[in-house]
Short mmCIF file of C-alpha atoms and ligand atoms in Angstrom, two decimals:
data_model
loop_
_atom_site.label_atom_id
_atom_site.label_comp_id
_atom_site.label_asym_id
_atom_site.label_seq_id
_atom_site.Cartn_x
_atom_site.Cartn_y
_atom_site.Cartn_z
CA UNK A 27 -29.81 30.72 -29.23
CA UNK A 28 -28.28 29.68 -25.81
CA UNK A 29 -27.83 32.28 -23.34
CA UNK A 30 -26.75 29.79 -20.74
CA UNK A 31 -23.14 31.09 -20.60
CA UNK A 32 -21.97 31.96 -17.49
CA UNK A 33 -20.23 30.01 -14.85
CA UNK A 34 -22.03 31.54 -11.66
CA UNK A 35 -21.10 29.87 -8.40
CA UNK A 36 -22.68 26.49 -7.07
CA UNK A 37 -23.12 28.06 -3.61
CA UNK A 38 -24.72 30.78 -1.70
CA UNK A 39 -23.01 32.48 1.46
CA UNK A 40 -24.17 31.66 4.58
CA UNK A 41 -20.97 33.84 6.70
CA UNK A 42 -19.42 37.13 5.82
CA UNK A 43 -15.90 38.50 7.10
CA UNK A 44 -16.13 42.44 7.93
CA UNK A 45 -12.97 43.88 6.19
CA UNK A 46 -11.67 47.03 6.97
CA UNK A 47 -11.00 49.93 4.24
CA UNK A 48 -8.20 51.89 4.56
CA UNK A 49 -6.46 55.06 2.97
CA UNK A 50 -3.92 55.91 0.55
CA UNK A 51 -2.02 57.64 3.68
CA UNK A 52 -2.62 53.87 5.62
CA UNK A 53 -1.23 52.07 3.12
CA UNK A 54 1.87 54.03 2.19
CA UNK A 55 3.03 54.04 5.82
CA UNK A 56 2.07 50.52 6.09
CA UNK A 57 4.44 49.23 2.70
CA UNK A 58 7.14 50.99 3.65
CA UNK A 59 7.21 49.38 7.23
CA UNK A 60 6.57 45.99 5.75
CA UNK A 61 9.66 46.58 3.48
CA UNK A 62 8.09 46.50 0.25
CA UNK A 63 7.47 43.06 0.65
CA UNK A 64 3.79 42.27 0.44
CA UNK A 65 5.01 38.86 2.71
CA UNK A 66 5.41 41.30 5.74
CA UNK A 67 2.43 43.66 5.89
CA UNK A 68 -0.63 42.55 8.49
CA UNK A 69 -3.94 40.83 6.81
CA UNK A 70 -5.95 43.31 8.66
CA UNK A 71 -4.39 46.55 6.48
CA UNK A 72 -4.98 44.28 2.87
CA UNK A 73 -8.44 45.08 1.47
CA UNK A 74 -8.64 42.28 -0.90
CA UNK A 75 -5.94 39.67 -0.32
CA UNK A 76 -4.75 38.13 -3.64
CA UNK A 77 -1.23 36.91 -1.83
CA UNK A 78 -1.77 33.42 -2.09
CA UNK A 79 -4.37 30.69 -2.77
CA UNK A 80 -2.80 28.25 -0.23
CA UNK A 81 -4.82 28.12 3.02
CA UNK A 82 -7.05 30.57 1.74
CA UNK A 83 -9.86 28.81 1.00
CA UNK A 84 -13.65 29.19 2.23
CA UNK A 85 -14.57 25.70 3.99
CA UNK A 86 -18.20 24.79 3.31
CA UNK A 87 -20.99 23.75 5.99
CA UNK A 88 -20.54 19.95 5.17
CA UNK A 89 -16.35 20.57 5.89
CA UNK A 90 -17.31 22.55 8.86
CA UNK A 91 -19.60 19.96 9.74
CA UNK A 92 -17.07 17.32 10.01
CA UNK A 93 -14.68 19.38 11.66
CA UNK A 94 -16.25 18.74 14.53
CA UNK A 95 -16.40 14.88 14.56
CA UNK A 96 -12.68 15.54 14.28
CA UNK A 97 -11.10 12.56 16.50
CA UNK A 98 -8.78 14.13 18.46
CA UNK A 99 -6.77 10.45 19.38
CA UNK A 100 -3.49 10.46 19.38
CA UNK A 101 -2.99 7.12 17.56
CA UNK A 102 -5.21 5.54 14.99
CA UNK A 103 -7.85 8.55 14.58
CA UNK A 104 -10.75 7.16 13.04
CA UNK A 105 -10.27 11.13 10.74
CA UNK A 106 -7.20 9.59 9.71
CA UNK A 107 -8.41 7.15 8.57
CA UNK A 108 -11.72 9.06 6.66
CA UNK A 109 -8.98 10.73 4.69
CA UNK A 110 -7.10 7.52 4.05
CA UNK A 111 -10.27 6.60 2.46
CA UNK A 112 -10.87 9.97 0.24
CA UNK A 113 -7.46 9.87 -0.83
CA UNK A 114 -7.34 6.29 -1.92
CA UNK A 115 -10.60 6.30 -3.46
CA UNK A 116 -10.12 9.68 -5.48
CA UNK A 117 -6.51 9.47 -6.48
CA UNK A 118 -6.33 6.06 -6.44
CA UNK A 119 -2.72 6.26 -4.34
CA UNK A 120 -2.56 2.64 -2.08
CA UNK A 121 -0.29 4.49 1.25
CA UNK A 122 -1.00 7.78 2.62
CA UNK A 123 1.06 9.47 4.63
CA UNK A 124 -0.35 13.33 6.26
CA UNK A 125 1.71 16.09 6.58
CA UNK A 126 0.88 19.31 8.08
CA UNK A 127 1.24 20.83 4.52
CA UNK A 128 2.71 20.42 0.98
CA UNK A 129 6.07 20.79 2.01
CA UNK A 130 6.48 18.15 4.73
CA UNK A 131 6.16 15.96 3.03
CA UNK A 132 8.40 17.41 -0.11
CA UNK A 133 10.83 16.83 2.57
CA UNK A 134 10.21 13.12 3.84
CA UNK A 135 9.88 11.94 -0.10
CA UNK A 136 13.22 13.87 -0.52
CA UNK A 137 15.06 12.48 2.22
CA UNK A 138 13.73 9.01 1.30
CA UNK A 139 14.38 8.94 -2.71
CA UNK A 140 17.08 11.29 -3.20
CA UNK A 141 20.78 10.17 -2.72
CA UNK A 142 23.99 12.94 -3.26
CA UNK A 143 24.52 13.66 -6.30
CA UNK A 144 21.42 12.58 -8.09
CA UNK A 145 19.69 14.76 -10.64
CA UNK A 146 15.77 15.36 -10.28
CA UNK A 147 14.16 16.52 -13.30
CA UNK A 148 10.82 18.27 -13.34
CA UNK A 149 8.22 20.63 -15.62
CA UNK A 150 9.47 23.82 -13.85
CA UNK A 151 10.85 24.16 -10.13
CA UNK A 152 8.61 25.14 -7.22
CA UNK A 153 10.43 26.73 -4.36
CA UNK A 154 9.43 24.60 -1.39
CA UNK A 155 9.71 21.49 -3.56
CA UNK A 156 13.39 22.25 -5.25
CA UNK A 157 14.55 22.92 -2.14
CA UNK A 158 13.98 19.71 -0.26
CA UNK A 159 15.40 18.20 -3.52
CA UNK A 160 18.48 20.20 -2.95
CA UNK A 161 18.49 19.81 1.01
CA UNK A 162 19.05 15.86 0.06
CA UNK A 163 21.57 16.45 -2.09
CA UNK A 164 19.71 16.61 -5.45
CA UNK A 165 20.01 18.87 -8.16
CA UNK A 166 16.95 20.00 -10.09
CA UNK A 167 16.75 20.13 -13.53
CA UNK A 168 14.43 22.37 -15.73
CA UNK A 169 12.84 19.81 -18.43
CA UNK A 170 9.56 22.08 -19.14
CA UNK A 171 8.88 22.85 -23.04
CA UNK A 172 10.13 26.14 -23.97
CA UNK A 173 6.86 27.86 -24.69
CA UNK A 174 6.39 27.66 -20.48
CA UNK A 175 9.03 30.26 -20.05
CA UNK A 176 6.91 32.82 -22.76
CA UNK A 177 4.27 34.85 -21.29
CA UNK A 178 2.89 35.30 -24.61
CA UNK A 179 2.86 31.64 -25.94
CA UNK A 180 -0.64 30.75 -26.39
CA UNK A 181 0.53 26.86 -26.22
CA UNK A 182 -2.73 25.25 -24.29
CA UNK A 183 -0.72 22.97 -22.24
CA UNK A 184 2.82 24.99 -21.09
CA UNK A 185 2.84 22.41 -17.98
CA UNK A 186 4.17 19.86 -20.39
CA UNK A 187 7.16 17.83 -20.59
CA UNK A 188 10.06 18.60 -23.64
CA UNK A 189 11.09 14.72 -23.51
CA UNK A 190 13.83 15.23 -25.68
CA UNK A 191 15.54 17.14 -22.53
CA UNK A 192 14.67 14.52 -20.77
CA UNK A 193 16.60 11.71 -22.92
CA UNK A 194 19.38 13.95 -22.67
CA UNK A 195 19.63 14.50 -18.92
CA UNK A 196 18.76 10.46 -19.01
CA UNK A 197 21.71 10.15 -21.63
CA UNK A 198 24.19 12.06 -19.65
CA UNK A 199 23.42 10.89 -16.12
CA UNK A 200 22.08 7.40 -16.70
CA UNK A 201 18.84 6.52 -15.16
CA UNK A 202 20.41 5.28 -12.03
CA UNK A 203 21.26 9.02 -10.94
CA UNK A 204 17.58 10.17 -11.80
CA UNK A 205 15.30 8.65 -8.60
CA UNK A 206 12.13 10.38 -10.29
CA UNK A 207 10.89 12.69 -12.24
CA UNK A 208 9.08 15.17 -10.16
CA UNK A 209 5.31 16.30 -12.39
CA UNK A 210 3.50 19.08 -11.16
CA UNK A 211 0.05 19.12 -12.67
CA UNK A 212 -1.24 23.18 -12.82
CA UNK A 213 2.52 24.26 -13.22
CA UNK A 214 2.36 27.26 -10.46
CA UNK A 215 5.63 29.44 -11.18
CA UNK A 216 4.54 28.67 -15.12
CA UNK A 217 1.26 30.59 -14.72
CA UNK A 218 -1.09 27.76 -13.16
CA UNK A 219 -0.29 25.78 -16.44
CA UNK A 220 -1.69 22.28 -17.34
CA UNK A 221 0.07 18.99 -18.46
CA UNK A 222 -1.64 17.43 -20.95
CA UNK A 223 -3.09 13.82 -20.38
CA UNK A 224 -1.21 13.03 -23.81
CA UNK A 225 2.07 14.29 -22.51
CA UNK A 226 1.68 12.61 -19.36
CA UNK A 227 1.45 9.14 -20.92
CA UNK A 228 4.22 9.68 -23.36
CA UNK A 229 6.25 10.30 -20.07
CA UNK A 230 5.21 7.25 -18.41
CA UNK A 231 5.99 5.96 -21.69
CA UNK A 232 9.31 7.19 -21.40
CA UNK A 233 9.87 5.96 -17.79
CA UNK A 234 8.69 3.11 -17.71
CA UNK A 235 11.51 2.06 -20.31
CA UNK A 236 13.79 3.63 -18.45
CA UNK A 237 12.74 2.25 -14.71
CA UNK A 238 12.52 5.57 -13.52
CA UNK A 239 9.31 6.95 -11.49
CA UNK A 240 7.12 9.88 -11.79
CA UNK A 241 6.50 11.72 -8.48
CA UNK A 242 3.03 13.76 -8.95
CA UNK A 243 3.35 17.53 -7.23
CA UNK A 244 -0.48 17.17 -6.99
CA UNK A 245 -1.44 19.94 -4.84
CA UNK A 246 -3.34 21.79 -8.22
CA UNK A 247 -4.28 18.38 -9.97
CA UNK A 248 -8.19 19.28 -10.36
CA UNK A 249 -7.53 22.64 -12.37
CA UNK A 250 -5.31 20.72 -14.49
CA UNK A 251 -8.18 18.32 -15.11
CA UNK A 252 -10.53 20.64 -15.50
CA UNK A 253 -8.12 22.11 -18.36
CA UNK A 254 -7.78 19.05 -19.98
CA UNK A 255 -11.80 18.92 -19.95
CA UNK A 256 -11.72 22.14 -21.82
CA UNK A 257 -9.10 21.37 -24.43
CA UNK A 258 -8.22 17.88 -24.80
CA UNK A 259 -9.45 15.71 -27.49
CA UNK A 260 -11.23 12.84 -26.07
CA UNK A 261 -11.75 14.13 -22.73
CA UNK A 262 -14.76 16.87 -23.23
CA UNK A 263 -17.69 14.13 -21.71
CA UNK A 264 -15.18 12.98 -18.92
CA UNK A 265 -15.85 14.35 -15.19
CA UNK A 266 -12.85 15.80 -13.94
CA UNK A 267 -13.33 13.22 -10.74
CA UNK A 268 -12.57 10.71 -13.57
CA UNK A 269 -9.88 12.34 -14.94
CA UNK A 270 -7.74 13.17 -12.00
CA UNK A 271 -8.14 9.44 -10.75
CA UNK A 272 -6.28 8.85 -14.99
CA UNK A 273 -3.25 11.55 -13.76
CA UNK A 274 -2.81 9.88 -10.46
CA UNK A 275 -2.86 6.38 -12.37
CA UNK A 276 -0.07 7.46 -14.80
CA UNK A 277 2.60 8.33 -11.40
CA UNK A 278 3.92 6.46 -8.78
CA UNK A 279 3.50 8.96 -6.00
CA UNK A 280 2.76 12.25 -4.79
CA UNK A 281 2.99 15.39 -2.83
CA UNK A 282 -0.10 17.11 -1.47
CA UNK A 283 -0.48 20.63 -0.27
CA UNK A 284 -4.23 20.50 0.65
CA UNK A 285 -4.17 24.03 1.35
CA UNK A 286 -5.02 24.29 -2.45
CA UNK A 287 -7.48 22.30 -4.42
CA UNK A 288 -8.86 20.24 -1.61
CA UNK A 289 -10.42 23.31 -0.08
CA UNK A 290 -8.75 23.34 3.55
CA UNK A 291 -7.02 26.09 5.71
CA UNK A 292 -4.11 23.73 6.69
CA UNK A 293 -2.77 20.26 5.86
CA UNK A 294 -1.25 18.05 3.20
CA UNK A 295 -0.01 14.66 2.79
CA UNK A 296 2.29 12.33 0.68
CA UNK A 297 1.26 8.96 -1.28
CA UNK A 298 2.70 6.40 -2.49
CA UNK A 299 2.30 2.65 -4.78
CA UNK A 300 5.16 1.65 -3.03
CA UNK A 301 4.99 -0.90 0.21
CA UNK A 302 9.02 0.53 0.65
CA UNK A 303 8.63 3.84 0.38
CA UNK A 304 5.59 3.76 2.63
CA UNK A 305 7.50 1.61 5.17
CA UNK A 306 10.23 4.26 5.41
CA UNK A 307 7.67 7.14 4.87
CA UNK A 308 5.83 5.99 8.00
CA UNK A 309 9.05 6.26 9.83
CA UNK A 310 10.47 9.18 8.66
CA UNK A 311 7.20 11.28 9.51
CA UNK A 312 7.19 10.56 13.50
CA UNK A 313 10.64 12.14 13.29
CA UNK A 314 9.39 15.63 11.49
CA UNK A 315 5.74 15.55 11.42
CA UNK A 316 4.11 13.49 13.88
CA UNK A 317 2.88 9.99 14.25
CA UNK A 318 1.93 8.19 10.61
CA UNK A 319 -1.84 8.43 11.31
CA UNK A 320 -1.69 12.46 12.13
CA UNK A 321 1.52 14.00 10.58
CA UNK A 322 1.14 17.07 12.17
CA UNK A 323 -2.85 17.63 11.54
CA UNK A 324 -5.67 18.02 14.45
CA UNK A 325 -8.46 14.80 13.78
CA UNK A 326 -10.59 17.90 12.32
CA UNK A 327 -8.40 19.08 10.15
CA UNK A 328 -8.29 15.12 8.49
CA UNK A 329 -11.99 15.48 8.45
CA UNK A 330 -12.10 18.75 6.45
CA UNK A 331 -9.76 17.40 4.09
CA UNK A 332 -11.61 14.31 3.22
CA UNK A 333 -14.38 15.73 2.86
CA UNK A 334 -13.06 19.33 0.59
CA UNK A 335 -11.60 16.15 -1.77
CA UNK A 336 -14.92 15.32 -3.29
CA UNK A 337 -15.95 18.95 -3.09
CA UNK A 338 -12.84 19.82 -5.02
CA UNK A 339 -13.56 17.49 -8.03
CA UNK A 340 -16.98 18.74 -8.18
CA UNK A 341 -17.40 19.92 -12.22
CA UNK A 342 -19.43 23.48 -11.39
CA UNK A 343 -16.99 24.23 -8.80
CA UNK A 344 -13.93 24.02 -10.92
CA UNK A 345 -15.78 26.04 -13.65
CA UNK A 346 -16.72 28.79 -11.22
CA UNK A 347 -13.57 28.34 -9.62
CA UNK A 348 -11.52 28.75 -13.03
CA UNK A 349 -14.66 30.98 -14.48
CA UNK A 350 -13.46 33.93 -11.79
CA UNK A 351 -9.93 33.74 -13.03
CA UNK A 352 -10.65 34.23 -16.60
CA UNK A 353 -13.00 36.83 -15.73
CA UNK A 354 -10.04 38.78 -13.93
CA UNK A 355 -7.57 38.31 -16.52
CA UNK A 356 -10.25 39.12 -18.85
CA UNK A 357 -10.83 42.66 -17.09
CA UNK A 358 -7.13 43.29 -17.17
CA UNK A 359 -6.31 42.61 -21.04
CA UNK A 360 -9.55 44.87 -21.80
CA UNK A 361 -6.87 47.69 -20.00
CA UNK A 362 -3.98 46.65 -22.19
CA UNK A 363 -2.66 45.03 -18.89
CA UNK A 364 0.69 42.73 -20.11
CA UNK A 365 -0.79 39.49 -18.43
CA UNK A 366 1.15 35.78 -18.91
CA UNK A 367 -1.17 33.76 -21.35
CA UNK A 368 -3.10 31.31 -21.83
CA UNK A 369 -5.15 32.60 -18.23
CA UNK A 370 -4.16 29.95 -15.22
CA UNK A 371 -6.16 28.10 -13.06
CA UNK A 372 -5.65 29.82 -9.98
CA UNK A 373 -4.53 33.37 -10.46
CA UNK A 374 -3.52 36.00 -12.98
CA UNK A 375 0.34 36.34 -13.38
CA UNK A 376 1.67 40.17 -14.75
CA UNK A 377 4.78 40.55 -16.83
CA UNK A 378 6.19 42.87 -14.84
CA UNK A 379 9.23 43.08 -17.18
CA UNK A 380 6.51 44.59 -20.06
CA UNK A 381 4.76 46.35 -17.61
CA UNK A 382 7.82 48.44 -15.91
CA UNK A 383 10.14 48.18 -18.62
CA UNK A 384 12.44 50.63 -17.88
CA UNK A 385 13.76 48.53 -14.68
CA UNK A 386 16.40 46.21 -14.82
CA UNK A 387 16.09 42.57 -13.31
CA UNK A 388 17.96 43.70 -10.61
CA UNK A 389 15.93 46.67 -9.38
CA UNK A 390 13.13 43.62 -8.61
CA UNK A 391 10.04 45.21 -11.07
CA UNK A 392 7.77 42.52 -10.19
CA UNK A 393 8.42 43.10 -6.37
CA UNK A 394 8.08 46.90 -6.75
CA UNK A 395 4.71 46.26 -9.19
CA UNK A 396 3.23 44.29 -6.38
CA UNK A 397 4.02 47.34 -3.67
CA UNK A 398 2.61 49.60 -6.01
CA UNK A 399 -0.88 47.69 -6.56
CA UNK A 400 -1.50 47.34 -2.44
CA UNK A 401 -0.30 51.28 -2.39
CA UNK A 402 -2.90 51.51 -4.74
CA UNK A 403 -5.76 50.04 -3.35
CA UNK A 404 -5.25 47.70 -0.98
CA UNK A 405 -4.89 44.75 -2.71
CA UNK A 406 -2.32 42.43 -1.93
CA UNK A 407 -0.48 40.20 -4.39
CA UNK A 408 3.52 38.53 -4.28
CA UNK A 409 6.67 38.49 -6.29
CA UNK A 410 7.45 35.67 -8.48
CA UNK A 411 10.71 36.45 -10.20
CA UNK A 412 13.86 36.74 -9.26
CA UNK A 413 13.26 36.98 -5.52
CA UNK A 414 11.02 34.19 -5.81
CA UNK A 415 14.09 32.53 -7.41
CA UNK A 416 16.61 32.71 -4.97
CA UNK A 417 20.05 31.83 -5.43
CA UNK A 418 21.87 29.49 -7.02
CA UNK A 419 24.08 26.97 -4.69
CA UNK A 420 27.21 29.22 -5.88
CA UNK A 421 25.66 32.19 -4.74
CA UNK A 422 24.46 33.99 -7.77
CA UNK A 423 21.23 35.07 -7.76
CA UNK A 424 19.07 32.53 -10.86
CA UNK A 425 17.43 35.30 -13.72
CA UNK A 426 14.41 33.46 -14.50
CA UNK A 427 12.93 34.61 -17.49
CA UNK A 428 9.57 35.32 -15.70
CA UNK A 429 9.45 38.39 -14.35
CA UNK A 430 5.92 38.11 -12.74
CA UNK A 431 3.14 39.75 -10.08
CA UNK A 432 1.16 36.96 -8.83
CA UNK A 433 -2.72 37.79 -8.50
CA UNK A 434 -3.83 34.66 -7.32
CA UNK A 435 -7.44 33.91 -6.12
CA UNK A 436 -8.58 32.13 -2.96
CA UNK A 437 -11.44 29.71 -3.34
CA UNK A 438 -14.81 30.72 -2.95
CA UNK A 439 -13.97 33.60 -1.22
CA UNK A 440 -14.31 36.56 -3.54
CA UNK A 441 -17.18 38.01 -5.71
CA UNK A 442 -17.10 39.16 -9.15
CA UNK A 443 -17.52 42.78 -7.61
CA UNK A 444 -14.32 42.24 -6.12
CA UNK A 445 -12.49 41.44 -9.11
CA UNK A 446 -13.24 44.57 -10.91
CA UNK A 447 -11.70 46.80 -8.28
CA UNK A 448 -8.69 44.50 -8.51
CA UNK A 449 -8.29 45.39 -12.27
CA UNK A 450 -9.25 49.31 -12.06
CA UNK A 451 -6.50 49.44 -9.29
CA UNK A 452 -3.76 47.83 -11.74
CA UNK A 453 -5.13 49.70 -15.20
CA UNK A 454 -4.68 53.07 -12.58
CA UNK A 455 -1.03 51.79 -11.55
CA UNK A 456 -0.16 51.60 -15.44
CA UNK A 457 -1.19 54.58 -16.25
CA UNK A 458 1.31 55.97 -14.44
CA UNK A 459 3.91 53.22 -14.61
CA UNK A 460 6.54 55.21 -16.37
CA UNK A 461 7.08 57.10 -13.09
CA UNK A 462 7.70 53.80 -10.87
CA UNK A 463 10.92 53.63 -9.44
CA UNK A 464 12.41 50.17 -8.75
CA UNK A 465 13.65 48.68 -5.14
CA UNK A 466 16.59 47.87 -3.44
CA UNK A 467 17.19 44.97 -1.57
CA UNK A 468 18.47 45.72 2.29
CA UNK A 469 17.89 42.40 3.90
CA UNK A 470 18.25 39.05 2.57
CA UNK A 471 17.28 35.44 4.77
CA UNK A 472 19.39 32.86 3.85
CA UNK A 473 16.23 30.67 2.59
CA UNK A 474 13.16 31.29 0.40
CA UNK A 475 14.13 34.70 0.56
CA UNK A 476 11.16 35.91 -0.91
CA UNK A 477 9.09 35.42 1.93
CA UNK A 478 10.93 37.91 4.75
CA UNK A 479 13.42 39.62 2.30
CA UNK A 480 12.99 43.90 2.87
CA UNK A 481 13.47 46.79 0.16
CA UNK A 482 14.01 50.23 -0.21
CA UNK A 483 12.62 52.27 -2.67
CA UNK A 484 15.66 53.58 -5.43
C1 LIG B 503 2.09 25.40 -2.21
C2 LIG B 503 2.83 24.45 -3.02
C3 LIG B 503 3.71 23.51 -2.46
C4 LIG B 503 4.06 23.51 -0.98
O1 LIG B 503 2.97 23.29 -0.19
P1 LIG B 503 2.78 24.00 1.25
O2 LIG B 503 1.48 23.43 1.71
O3 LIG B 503 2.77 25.46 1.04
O4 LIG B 503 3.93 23.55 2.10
C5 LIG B 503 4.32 22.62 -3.31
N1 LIG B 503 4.12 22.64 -4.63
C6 LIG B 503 3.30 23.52 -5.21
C7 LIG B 503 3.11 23.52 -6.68
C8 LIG B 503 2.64 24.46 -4.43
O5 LIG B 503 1.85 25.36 -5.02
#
């Protein structure tokens, strides 16, 4: 018999943060000034903060170590060109552009590819990401199989591609209106889904046919490999380094929010095959970001990210890394907890439509779900549902069929200890969910609403 199951972490701590512990009283008063909207209360009143796995990450001494051979030069740092190096020998892209996160450059590679009018498919939107698309006069369309919008399909790979909606937008539009298809690997508002490496080549397949290209939303690529470890035929001996340098192969480009997998606080960058795109990339950047060999990044900043890349593709992390998820979402079905499935890479996502059913769409369950947990304990999570969603450009609000609380987890920041006061605090908020009220939306920003939008309670 083999006992040796478990997925313990490939580190020890060296640093601890002090956080402080507050009351019930504390956090009532401090919700209801934030506006029931976790986006708005201060770090120093969450207990354990589940808001977001961008930026959140716990550097390590060899990233802390190069931090400070950070080359502060204005032009030509020698950390640019460090990171030039990771990124072009572990993703395999040939021009590298940095941004100070994901969605700089989202917004160059917008601006450069996207004319008015054209039509920019993808597996699932992402806020920051359909936005630019929008801001440059694109319209996304949704071309994700159907099983990503079920919380309860077990389908292993939800990130993938239904290319049959594809032909058809391809059909309609012509290929000439379609200036890439935009692939996020992990889908985020799916659930932290994967793409499989199968459906990935069909799609370059596809688009290669059609001369269109594939632009790789790559800021979760090494969960997605590690995924495809776990449950792809073929791929069960491969090291995920190996098989993220095969996703990155199969696109022509990519967006980077380094604030995710590649272990950083802060940065990002965009990549591309393409001399052209490079050439206009390059010129674009000094306009929004900053000079083409620091886009908005300190020298040490470049230094931390080149070296979290390697760190990132490291097999034990990624099992620890995913290990602590499933251990979460674990905890919570053992409640009866209504959690979207198969478990994501990088957080847990409630169905707050099963959990609170007795609130419509419109009195925002999965915002009110998420005031209710930090009420609870002190843990802080985020919307992403309809608030998340936004409007349409008509005005309307979109109803996307995920109704979800986001639990997500930083990297190497959090114990197992941790997690199981996470899930006793939501299996004590269902227990008494029938009595939740729902919220009432009294202030609405004109864009990405979710992130300063404020609520009353009903
Ligand atoms: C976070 C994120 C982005 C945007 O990156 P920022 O660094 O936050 O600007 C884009 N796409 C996905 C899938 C993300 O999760």
């Amino acid at each position: 018999m083999n006992h040796k199951k478990s997925w313990a972490e490939p580190y020890k701590i060296k640093m601890v943060e002090l956080l402080k512990m507050t009351t019930e009283k504390d956090r009532k008063k401090a919700i209801r000034e934030a506006g029931y909207n976790t986006f708005l209360l201060r770090s120093a009143d969450v207990y354990i903060d589940l808001l977001t796995d961008s930026g959140t990450n716990a550097m390590s001494d060899g990233q802390w170590s190069a931090f400070m051979t950070g080359d502060e030069a204005y032009a030509g740092s020698k950390s640019y060109y460090n990171m030039e190096k990771a990124v072009q020998k572990y993703y395999g892209y040939k021009y590298v552009v940095p941004t100070h996160q994901g969605r700089g450059a989202e917004n160059i590679l917008s601006k450069i590819l996207i004319k008015e009018g054209d039509i920019v498919p993808g597996n699932m939107y992402f806020t920051t990401t359909r936005l630019h698309q929008e801001l440059a006069g694109g319209t996304f369309r949704d071309i994700i199989i159907n099983e990503a919008h079920d919380p309860l399909s077990e389908h292993p790979f939800k990130g993938n591609v239904d290319l049959d909606k594809l032909d058809a937008l391809v059909k309609q539009y012509g290929p000439s209106k379609i200036p890439y298809i935009s692939i996020a690997t992990n889908v985020n508002m799916a659930g932290g889904q994967p793409i499989s490496m199968a459906n990935l080549k069909e799609l370059r397949e596809y688009t290669h046919r059609h001369g269109i290209r594939i632009i790789h939303d790559m800021t979760r690529v090494a969960e997605n490999a590690y995924f495809i470890q776990q449950r792809e035929d073929g791929y069960h001996q491969t090291k995920i380094a190996d098989i993220v340098k095969e996703i990155c192969s199969l696109t022509d480009g990519a967006t980077m929010s380094a604030k995710k997998d590649a272990l950083v606080n802060i940065g990002g960058f965009m990549a591309t095959n393409e001399w052209d795109v490079y050439e206009e990339a390059r010129n674009l950047v000094v306009v929004y970001e900053g000079l083409h060999t620091y886009g908005g990044l300190a020298g040490r900043d470049m230094e931390a990210i080149a070296v979290g890349i390697p760190e990132s593709l490291d097999d034990n992390h990624q099992h620890a890394r995913v290990g602590q998820v499933e251990y979460l979402g674990h905890r919570m079905m053992d409640f009866g907890i209504p959690i979207v499935r198969p478990i994501g890479g990088h957080g847990i996502f409630v169905d707050a439509k099963a959990f609170l059913p007795h609130l419509t769409q419109d009195q925002f369950p999965a915002q009110c779900l998420a005031a209710e947990v930090y009420t609870d304990s002190g843990v802080r999570t985020m919307e992403r549902g309809i608030v998340s969603a936004g409007r349409k450009p008509d005005g309307s609000h979109y109803y996307p069929n995920l109704e979800l609380v986001r639990f997500t987890i930083p990297r190497r920041v959090y114990t197992q200890a941790h997690m199981d006061v996470v899930a006793e605090s939501v299996a004590n908020v269902y227990d008494r969910r029938k009595k939740i009220k729902g919220l009432k939306m009294v202030y609405e920003p004109k864009y990405l609403r979710f992130f300063q939008a404020r609520f009353e309670k009903l």
